[in-house]
């Protein structure tokens, strides 16, 4: 395949507003800044990536501003004017920076897009995907009452979503899940706690075992795998890890310890598509199914999610709802739509879309272009 030469990188910082606020155990998101990364190669093709951050470090330690800073001062200087033989090399090139996975993923995914475009292939083909359409689930934020939650679930089940994920927190958990399960005995149902509990809540959490959930996501601390292993021994509901998994090594250790039976892969949280593929393959070898988590992405991050979900071990519907569930208007040229619970992978090259310049302009805070060699700090060669 043809290499890509990174001629220019542009960081477009934009402001986006969700259609409705999204509440989790760590807070409520309504608007956020995101940084859209554009890589331009020598033939004038653009590849796109997105920082799947929000303004506050509440889901994890990164924010849009920290990601922008790490991109500008460290990651872009490393990649500018470089020839990349294959995007799987980018992870190694960026490894001189510790962590900052979301910042790394934003530029790494843009390299995958421009590389696929350069080679005239849709991204899923370059990734080794096996599906042309993917099954879709819906993540529902914490509602005020069990009744409001049930009416939301009814709406999404009617729209055809193949999995319903309910956010839970102390005070909005057992009663809410019970009400949903009583109303919908047969749906694929799961709960996501975003680290709202500790091992002291073990008897409380065990009450969830009676509701036939396909999993409970990240019940315990964001940086834990030991307590999750102990909890999994006591609970019949499969545990899925989200926040705890930042690398292949994290996944390997969690699987070894029996800390989870399912893993949620988020491209941003693990630093890019290459690391996502490695975790996917490891899970497959160990009979751990995976699914693609969501970070309230614009069409750019969402497109990368769709392409990744075509890999064979993504056997559980992801949090990859269509654009219209998040935005009045998305920022990409081919809107992401759902048909009877499935999203088709666009056939175009790369992610199958470009970013719409007009949409960028309407939401723009600033565009910063990087075109020549520069270094603010010493960058290891
Ligand atoms: O824990 O999966 C999560 C959104 C922001 C931060 C963390 C999470 C979420 C979601 C939203 O669950 C999923 C979506 O994008 O629809
Ligand atoms: Mg989660």
Short mmCIF file of C-alpha atoms and ligand atoms in Angstrom, two decimals:
data_model
loop_
_atom_site.label_atom_id
_atom_site.label_comp_id
_atom_site.label_asym_id
_atom_site.label_seq_id
_atom_site.Cartn_x
_atom_site.Cartn_y
_atom_site.Cartn_z
CA UNK A 1 0.00 0.00 0.00
CA UNK A 2 1.07 3.60 -0.56
CA UNK A 3 2.54 5.55 2.35
CA UNK A 4 1.17 8.95 3.37
CA UNK A 5 3.22 12.08 3.81
CA UNK A 6 1.87 14.44 6.46
CA UNK A 7 2.18 17.89 4.93
CA UNK A 8 -0.06 19.90 7.24
CA UNK A 9 -2.12 19.42 10.39
CA UNK A 10 -5.00 21.74 11.27
CA UNK A 11 -6.70 21.77 14.68
CA UNK A 12 -10.25 23.07 14.41
CA UNK A 13 -11.62 23.79 17.88
CA UNK A 14 -15.41 23.93 17.73
CA UNK A 15 -18.32 24.24 20.12
CA UNK A 16 -21.11 21.68 19.88
CA UNK A 17 -24.46 21.48 21.65
CA UNK A 18 -26.25 18.21 22.33
CA UNK A 19 -29.97 18.09 21.52
CA UNK A 20 -30.61 17.26 25.15
CA UNK A 21 -28.41 17.05 28.27
CA UNK A 22 -26.82 13.67 29.05
CA UNK A 23 -26.53 12.75 32.75
CA UNK A 24 -24.22 10.12 34.23
CA UNK A 25 -23.07 9.38 37.77
CA UNK A 26 -20.22 11.88 37.24
CA UNK A 27 -22.24 14.82 35.89
CA UNK A 28 -24.32 16.32 33.09
CA UNK A 29 -23.06 17.29 29.64
CA UNK A 30 -24.97 19.70 27.39
CA UNK A 31 -22.35 21.53 25.35
CA UNK A 32 -18.68 20.89 24.79
CA UNK A 33 -15.68 22.03 22.87
CA UNK A 34 -14.10 19.42 20.64
CA UNK A 35 -10.96 19.56 18.62
CA UNK A 36 -11.34 18.25 15.07
CA UNK A 37 -7.95 17.15 13.73
CA UNK A 38 -7.38 17.50 9.98
CA UNK A 39 -4.31 15.90 8.40
CA UNK A 40 -3.55 17.05 4.86
CA UNK A 41 -1.22 14.92 2.75
CA UNK A 42 0.93 16.05 -0.18
CA UNK A 43 -1.79 15.20 -2.71
CA UNK A 44 -4.29 17.42 -0.89
CA UNK A 45 -6.38 14.65 0.71
CA UNK A 46 -7.75 15.33 4.19
CA UNK A 47 -8.00 12.75 6.97
CA UNK A 48 -10.15 13.47 10.03
CA UNK A 49 -10.01 12.67 13.74
CA UNK A 50 -11.71 14.02 16.85
CA UNK A 51 -10.80 14.48 20.51
CA UNK A 52 -13.60 12.56 22.20
CA UNK A 53 -13.20 14.73 25.28
CA UNK A 54 -15.49 17.13 27.05
CA UNK A 55 -14.62 20.36 28.86
CA UNK A 56 -14.18 18.72 32.27
CA UNK A 57 -11.94 15.84 33.46
CA UNK A 58 -14.84 13.85 34.98
CA UNK A 59 -15.02 10.71 32.84
CA UNK A 60 -11.25 10.51 32.82
CA UNK A 61 -8.34 12.89 33.29
CA UNK A 62 -8.26 14.38 29.79
CA UNK A 63 -10.19 17.45 28.62
CA UNK A 64 -10.45 19.12 25.23
CA UNK A 65 -7.90 21.71 26.35
CA UNK A 66 -5.36 19.15 27.59
CA UNK A 67 -5.76 17.18 24.37
CA UNK A 68 -5.24 20.32 22.30
CA UNK A 69 -2.14 21.22 24.28
CA UNK A 70 -0.60 17.74 23.97
CA UNK A 71 -1.36 17.69 20.24
CA UNK A 72 0.20 21.12 19.63
CA UNK A 73 3.29 20.84 21.79
CA UNK A 74 4.16 17.15 21.40
CA UNK A 75 2.21 14.95 18.99
CA UNK A 76 2.02 17.18 15.91
CA UNK A 77 5.74 18.14 16.06
CA UNK A 78 6.52 14.41 16.06
CA UNK A 79 4.42 13.66 12.97
CA UNK A 80 4.62 16.79 10.83
CA UNK A 81 6.51 16.29 7.55
CA UNK A 82 6.82 12.56 8.24
CA UNK A 83 6.17 9.77 5.78
CA UNK A 84 4.03 7.06 7.37
CA UNK A 85 4.26 3.63 5.70
CA UNK A 86 1.22 2.32 7.60
CA UNK A 87 -0.99 3.90 10.30
CA UNK A 88 -0.24 1.06 12.70
CA UNK A 89 3.20 2.69 13.12
CA UNK A 90 1.75 5.84 14.66
CA UNK A 91 1.17 4.33 18.11
CA UNK A 92 4.90 3.57 18.45
CA UNK A 93 5.89 7.02 17.15
CA UNK A 94 3.72 8.67 19.81
CA UNK A 95 4.78 6.40 22.66
CA UNK A 96 7.33 8.95 23.94
CA UNK A 97 4.33 10.73 25.50
CA UNK A 98 2.94 8.78 28.42
CA UNK A 99 -0.86 8.29 28.51
CA UNK A 100 -2.93 11.15 26.96
CA UNK A 101 -4.72 8.42 25.00
CA UNK A 102 -7.56 10.63 23.73
CA UNK A 103 -5.12 13.19 22.30
CA UNK A 104 -3.15 10.39 20.61
CA UNK A 105 -6.28 8.73 19.22
CA UNK A 106 -7.47 12.01 17.67
CA UNK A 107 -4.41 12.25 15.43
CA UNK A 108 -3.88 8.49 14.96
CA UNK A 109 -7.43 8.03 13.63
CA UNK A 110 -6.90 10.94 11.23
CA UNK A 111 -3.84 9.12 9.85
CA UNK A 112 -5.94 5.95 9.30
CA UNK A 113 -8.52 8.03 7.42
CA UNK A 114 -6.06 9.81 5.14
CA UNK A 115 -4.09 6.56 4.56
CA UNK A 116 -7.28 4.73 3.53
CA UNK A 117 -8.25 7.60 1.24
CA UNK A 118 -4.78 7.66 -0.29
CA UNK A 119 -5.13 3.94 -1.03
CA UNK A 120 -8.67 4.32 -2.34
CA UNK A 121 -10.20 2.01 0.25
CA UNK A 122 -12.93 2.35 2.85
CA UNK A 123 -11.42 2.35 6.35
CA UNK A 124 -13.12 -0.89 7.43
CA UNK A 125 -11.29 -2.77 4.67
CA UNK A 126 -7.94 -1.46 5.83
CA UNK A 127 -8.84 -2.43 9.42
CA UNK A 128 -9.82 -5.96 8.39
CA UNK A 129 -13.55 -5.66 9.13
CA UNK A 130 -15.99 -8.36 8.09
CA UNK A 131 -19.41 -6.63 8.23
CA UNK A 132 -21.19 -4.10 6.04
CA UNK A 133 -23.70 -3.11 8.68
CA UNK A 134 -23.56 -3.03 12.44
CA UNK A 135 -26.14 -3.61 15.18
CA UNK A 136 -26.87 -0.52 17.25
CA UNK A 137 -27.73 0.11 20.90
CA UNK A 138 -28.81 3.21 22.80
CA UNK A 139 -27.27 4.63 25.97
CA UNK A 140 -29.80 6.46 28.14
CA UNK A 141 -28.67 9.02 30.72
CA UNK A 142 -30.01 9.08 34.29
CA UNK A 143 -33.68 10.12 34.35
CA UNK A 144 -35.63 11.74 37.19
CA UNK A 145 -38.00 8.85 37.81
CA UNK A 146 -38.35 5.18 36.84
CA UNK A 147 -41.50 6.14 34.89
CA UNK A 148 -39.60 8.67 32.76
CA UNK A 149 -36.94 6.06 32.13
CA UNK A 150 -39.51 3.49 31.01
CA UNK A 151 -41.04 5.93 28.56
CA UNK A 152 -37.58 6.64 27.07
CA UNK A 153 -36.87 2.92 26.79
CA UNK A 154 -40.23 2.38 25.06
CA UNK A 155 -39.38 5.06 22.52
CA UNK A 156 -35.96 3.56 21.72
CA UNK A 157 -37.19 -0.03 21.59
CA UNK A 158 -39.83 1.12 19.09
CA UNK A 159 -37.16 2.82 17.00
CA UNK A 160 -35.44 -0.57 16.70
CA UNK A 161 -32.40 -0.26 18.98
CA UNK A 162 -30.97 -3.72 19.67
CA UNK A 163 -29.58 -3.03 23.14
CA UNK A 164 -30.65 -0.59 25.84
CA UNK A 165 -28.05 0.73 28.27
CA UNK A 166 -29.27 2.53 31.36
CA UNK A 167 -26.99 4.77 33.38
CA UNK A 168 -27.24 4.06 37.10
CA UNK A 169 -25.99 5.67 40.33
CA UNK A 170 -26.84 5.21 44.03
CA UNK A 171 -30.45 6.37 44.38
CA UNK A 172 -31.22 5.69 40.72
CA UNK A 173 -30.49 2.01 40.31
CA UNK A 174 -32.40 -1.08 41.51
CA UNK A 175 -35.85 0.44 41.38
CA UNK A 176 -35.17 1.93 37.93
CA UNK A 177 -33.84 -1.32 36.48
CA UNK A 178 -36.70 -3.33 38.01
CA UNK A 179 -39.27 -1.06 36.41
CA UNK A 180 -37.63 -1.33 33.00
CA UNK A 181 -37.27 -5.11 33.23
CA UNK A 182 -40.90 -5.54 34.37
CA UNK A 183 -42.06 -3.46 31.38
CA UNK A 184 -39.72 -5.14 28.85
CA UNK A 185 -39.02 -8.74 29.92
CA UNK A 186 -37.12 -9.70 26.75
CA UNK A 187 -34.94 -6.77 25.65
CA UNK A 188 -31.13 -6.76 25.71
CA UNK A 189 -30.69 -4.61 28.80
CA UNK A 190 -27.57 -3.46 30.65
CA UNK A 191 -26.55 -0.90 33.27
CA UNK A 192 -23.55 1.47 33.34
CA UNK A 193 -22.47 2.82 36.76
CA UNK A 194 -19.45 4.89 35.68
CA UNK A 195 -17.60 3.92 38.90
CA UNK A 196 -20.33 5.04 41.31
CA UNK A 197 -19.93 2.12 43.78
CA UNK A 198 -17.35 0.43 46.01
CA UNK A 199 -16.99 -3.13 47.28
CA UNK A 200 -18.97 -2.06 50.34
CA UNK A 201 -22.00 -1.97 48.05
CA UNK A 202 -21.63 -5.62 47.12
CA UNK A 203 -24.93 -6.79 48.65
CA UNK A 204 -26.71 -3.87 47.04
CA UNK A 205 -25.21 -4.59 43.60
CA UNK A 206 -26.05 -8.30 43.87
CA UNK A 207 -29.74 -7.35 43.76
CA UNK A 208 -29.18 -6.61 40.06
CA UNK A 209 -28.52 -10.31 39.40
CA UNK A 210 -32.27 -11.03 39.31
CA UNK A 211 -32.93 -8.77 36.27
CA UNK A 212 -31.13 -10.79 33.61
CA UNK A 213 -28.85 -7.95 32.52
CA UNK A 214 -26.45 -8.72 29.70
CA UNK A 215 -23.81 -6.94 31.79
CA UNK A 216 -23.05 -4.24 34.34
CA UNK A 217 -20.48 -1.74 33.10
CA UNK A 218 -17.76 -0.31 35.38
CA UNK A 219 -19.47 -0.58 38.76
CA UNK A 220 -16.29 0.14 40.77
CA UNK A 221 -13.41 2.64 40.70
CA UNK A 222 -12.18 4.01 37.38
CA UNK A 223 -8.63 2.79 38.08
CA UNK A 224 -9.45 -0.60 39.60
CA UNK A 225 -9.19 -4.17 38.34
CA UNK A 226 -8.68 -6.02 41.65
CA UNK A 227 -11.98 -5.17 43.35
CA UNK A 228 -13.83 -5.87 40.10
CA UNK A 229 -12.32 -9.35 40.14
CA UNK A 230 -13.65 -9.92 43.65
CA UNK A 231 -17.05 -8.52 42.72
CA UNK A 232 -17.27 -10.73 39.62
CA UNK A 233 -16.76 -13.80 41.85
CA UNK A 234 -19.85 -12.78 43.84
CA UNK A 235 -22.13 -11.65 40.99
CA UNK A 236 -23.68 -13.72 38.22
CA UNK A 237 -24.21 -10.65 35.99
CA UNK A 238 -21.18 -10.31 33.69
CA UNK A 239 -19.00 -7.30 34.49
CA UNK A 240 -17.87 -5.13 31.57
CA UNK A 241 -14.93 -2.75 32.01
CA UNK A 242 -14.84 0.71 30.44
CA UNK A 243 -12.84 3.30 32.45
CA UNK A 244 -10.30 0.74 33.74
CA UNK A 245 -8.99 -0.27 30.30
CA UNK A 246 -6.50 2.15 28.69
CA UNK A 247 -4.14 -0.31 27.02
CA UNK A 248 -3.69 -3.87 25.77
CA UNK A 249 -1.78 -4.57 28.99
CA UNK A 250 -4.72 -3.39 31.12
CA UNK A 251 -7.01 -5.73 29.16
CA UNK A 252 -4.60 -8.66 29.51
CA UNK A 253 -4.36 -8.20 33.28
CA UNK A 254 -8.10 -7.74 33.74
CA UNK A 255 -8.78 -10.92 31.77
CA UNK A 256 -6.11 -12.83 33.76
CA UNK A 257 -7.64 -11.73 37.04
CA UNK A 258 -11.20 -12.47 35.97
CA UNK A 259 -12.17 -8.84 36.51
CA UNK A 260 -14.61 -8.81 33.59
CA UNK A 261 -16.34 -11.07 31.08
CA UNK A 262 -16.88 -8.34 28.46
CA UNK A 263 -14.85 -5.27 27.40
CA UNK A 264 -16.10 -1.95 26.06
CA UNK A 265 -13.57 -0.64 23.54
CA UNK A 266 -13.43 3.13 23.04
CA UNK A 267 -10.90 4.21 20.44
CA UNK A 268 -10.14 7.41 22.37
CA UNK A 269 -9.71 5.79 25.77
CA UNK A 270 -7.12 3.30 24.43
CA UNK A 271 -5.14 5.75 22.28
CA UNK A 272 -6.28 4.83 18.79
CA UNK A 273 -7.37 2.20 16.30
CA UNK A 274 -4.18 0.13 16.41
CA UNK A 275 -4.48 -0.43 20.17
CA UNK A 276 -8.22 -1.08 19.73
CA UNK A 277 -7.44 -3.84 17.22
CA UNK A 278 -4.88 -5.41 19.58
CA UNK A 279 -7.38 -5.43 22.45
CA UNK A 280 -10.06 -6.79 20.11
CA UNK A 281 -7.79 -9.66 19.04
CA UNK A 282 -6.72 -10.45 22.60
CA UNK A 283 -10.35 -10.57 23.73
CA UNK A 284 -11.26 -12.80 20.80
CA UNK A 285 -8.55 -15.32 21.75
CA UNK A 286 -9.94 -15.34 25.30
CA UNK A 287 -13.63 -15.61 24.40
CA UNK A 288 -14.33 -12.13 25.76
CA UNK A 289 -16.89 -10.40 23.53
CA UNK A 290 -16.36 -6.66 22.90
CA UNK A 291 -18.55 -3.75 21.90
CA UNK A 292 -17.90 -0.16 20.89
CA UNK A 293 -18.56 2.46 23.55
CA UNK A 294 -19.60 6.02 22.78
CA UNK A 295 -18.34 9.40 23.94
CA UNK A 296 -21.12 11.59 22.49
CA UNK A 297 -19.04 11.97 19.34
CA UNK A 298 -19.65 14.18 16.34
CA UNK A 299 -19.85 12.40 12.99
CA UNK A 300 -16.04 12.20 12.80
CA UNK A 301 -15.51 10.04 15.88
CA UNK A 302 -18.78 8.25 15.24
CA UNK A 303 -17.61 7.24 11.74
CA UNK A 304 -14.41 5.77 13.16
CA UNK A 305 -16.56 3.83 15.66
CA UNK A 306 -18.71 2.38 12.88
CA UNK A 307 -15.73 1.17 10.88
CA UNK A 308 -14.07 -0.39 13.94
CA UNK A 309 -17.30 -2.21 14.86
CA UNK A 310 -17.02 -4.25 11.62
CA UNK A 311 -14.23 -6.34 13.26
CA UNK A 312 -15.39 -9.89 13.98
CA UNK A 313 -15.44 -9.93 17.79
CA UNK A 314 -17.76 -6.88 18.06
CA UNK A 315 -20.68 -9.19 18.74
CA UNK A 316 -22.66 -6.96 21.14
CA UNK A 317 -24.44 -3.82 19.85
CA UNK A 318 -22.46 -0.65 20.65
CA UNK A 319 -23.37 2.82 21.93
CA UNK A 320 -23.30 4.01 18.33
CA UNK A 321 -26.70 5.66 17.89
CA UNK A 322 -27.28 7.71 14.71
CA UNK A 323 -26.29 11.40 14.47
CA UNK A 324 -29.86 12.64 14.92
CA UNK A 325 -29.87 11.31 18.49
CA UNK A 326 -27.16 13.76 19.49
CA UNK A 327 -27.15 16.74 17.11
CA UNK A 328 -29.64 18.93 15.31
CA UNK A 329 -27.15 18.85 12.49
CA UNK A 330 -23.97 16.77 12.30
CA UNK A 331 -20.71 18.16 10.89
CA UNK A 332 -20.00 15.50 8.24
CA UNK A 333 -21.09 15.19 4.63
CA UNK A 334 -22.87 11.80 4.98
CA UNK A 335 -25.24 11.73 7.93
CA UNK A 336 -25.18 8.54 9.99
CA UNK A 337 -28.65 7.01 9.94
CA UNK A 338 -30.16 3.83 11.37
CA UNK A 339 -32.47 1.42 9.59
CA UNK A 340 -34.33 -1.10 11.77
CA UNK A 341 -31.57 -1.26 14.37
CA UNK A 342 -28.63 -1.31 11.94
CA UNK A 343 -26.24 1.30 10.57
CA UNK A 344 -24.69 0.57 7.17
CA UNK A 345 -21.01 1.29 6.74
CA UNK A 346 -20.53 3.99 4.10
CA UNK A 347 -18.90 2.64 0.93
CA UNK A 348 -16.78 5.74 0.26
CA UNK A 349 -13.03 5.82 0.84
CA UNK A 350 -11.61 6.43 4.33
CA UNK A 351 -14.33 7.06 6.89
CA UNK A 352 -16.73 7.64 3.97
CA UNK A 353 -17.22 11.33 4.77
CA UNK A 354 -15.54 14.69 4.76
CA UNK A 355 -16.12 17.34 7.36
CA UNK A 356 -18.51 19.97 6.08
CA UNK A 357 -16.58 23.30 5.98
CA UNK A 358 -19.74 25.29 6.53
CA UNK A 359 -20.61 23.33 9.69
CA UNK A 360 -17.07 23.84 10.99
CA UNK A 361 -17.28 27.56 10.37
CA UNK A 362 -20.61 27.90 12.15
CA UNK A 363 -19.21 26.25 15.29
CA UNK A 364 -15.64 27.47 15.08
CA UNK A 365 -13.67 28.84 18.02
CA UNK A 366 -10.33 28.74 16.21
CA UNK A 367 -8.41 26.90 13.49
CA UNK A 368 -4.66 26.51 14.02
CA UNK A 369 -2.49 25.30 11.15
CA UNK A 370 0.84 23.51 11.55
CA UNK A 371 2.83 23.22 8.36
CA UNK A 372 6.53 23.31 9.14
CA UNK A 373 8.94 21.59 11.48
CA UNK A 374 8.73 23.19 14.89
CA UNK A 375 9.48 22.25 18.43
CA UNK A 376 8.39 23.90 21.62
CA UNK A 377 10.02 21.19 23.75
CA UNK A 378 12.78 18.72 22.93
CA UNK A 379 11.06 15.86 21.08
CA UNK A 380 12.89 12.49 21.20
CA UNK A 381 13.81 11.27 17.73
O1 LIG B 1 -19.49 5.59 30.17
O2 LIG B 1 -19.94 5.00 28.22
C1 LIG B 1 -19.79 5.90 29.04
C2 LIG B 1 -20.74 9.27 27.50
C3 LIG B 1 -19.74 10.07 27.98
C4 LIG B 1 -18.79 9.54 28.81
C5 LIG B 1 -18.85 8.18 29.17
C6 LIG B 1 -19.86 7.37 28.67
C7 LIG B 1 -20.84 7.94 27.85
C8 LIG B 1 -21.97 7.19 27.32
C9 LIG B 1 -22.60 7.78 26.10
O3 LIG B 1 -22.44 6.20 27.82
C10 LIG B 1 -22.70 6.86 24.98
C11 LIG B 1 -23.04 7.58 23.71
O4 LIG B 1 -22.15 8.16 23.07
O5 LIG B 1 -24.22 7.53 23.35
MG1 LIG B 2 -19.26 3.48 30.32
#
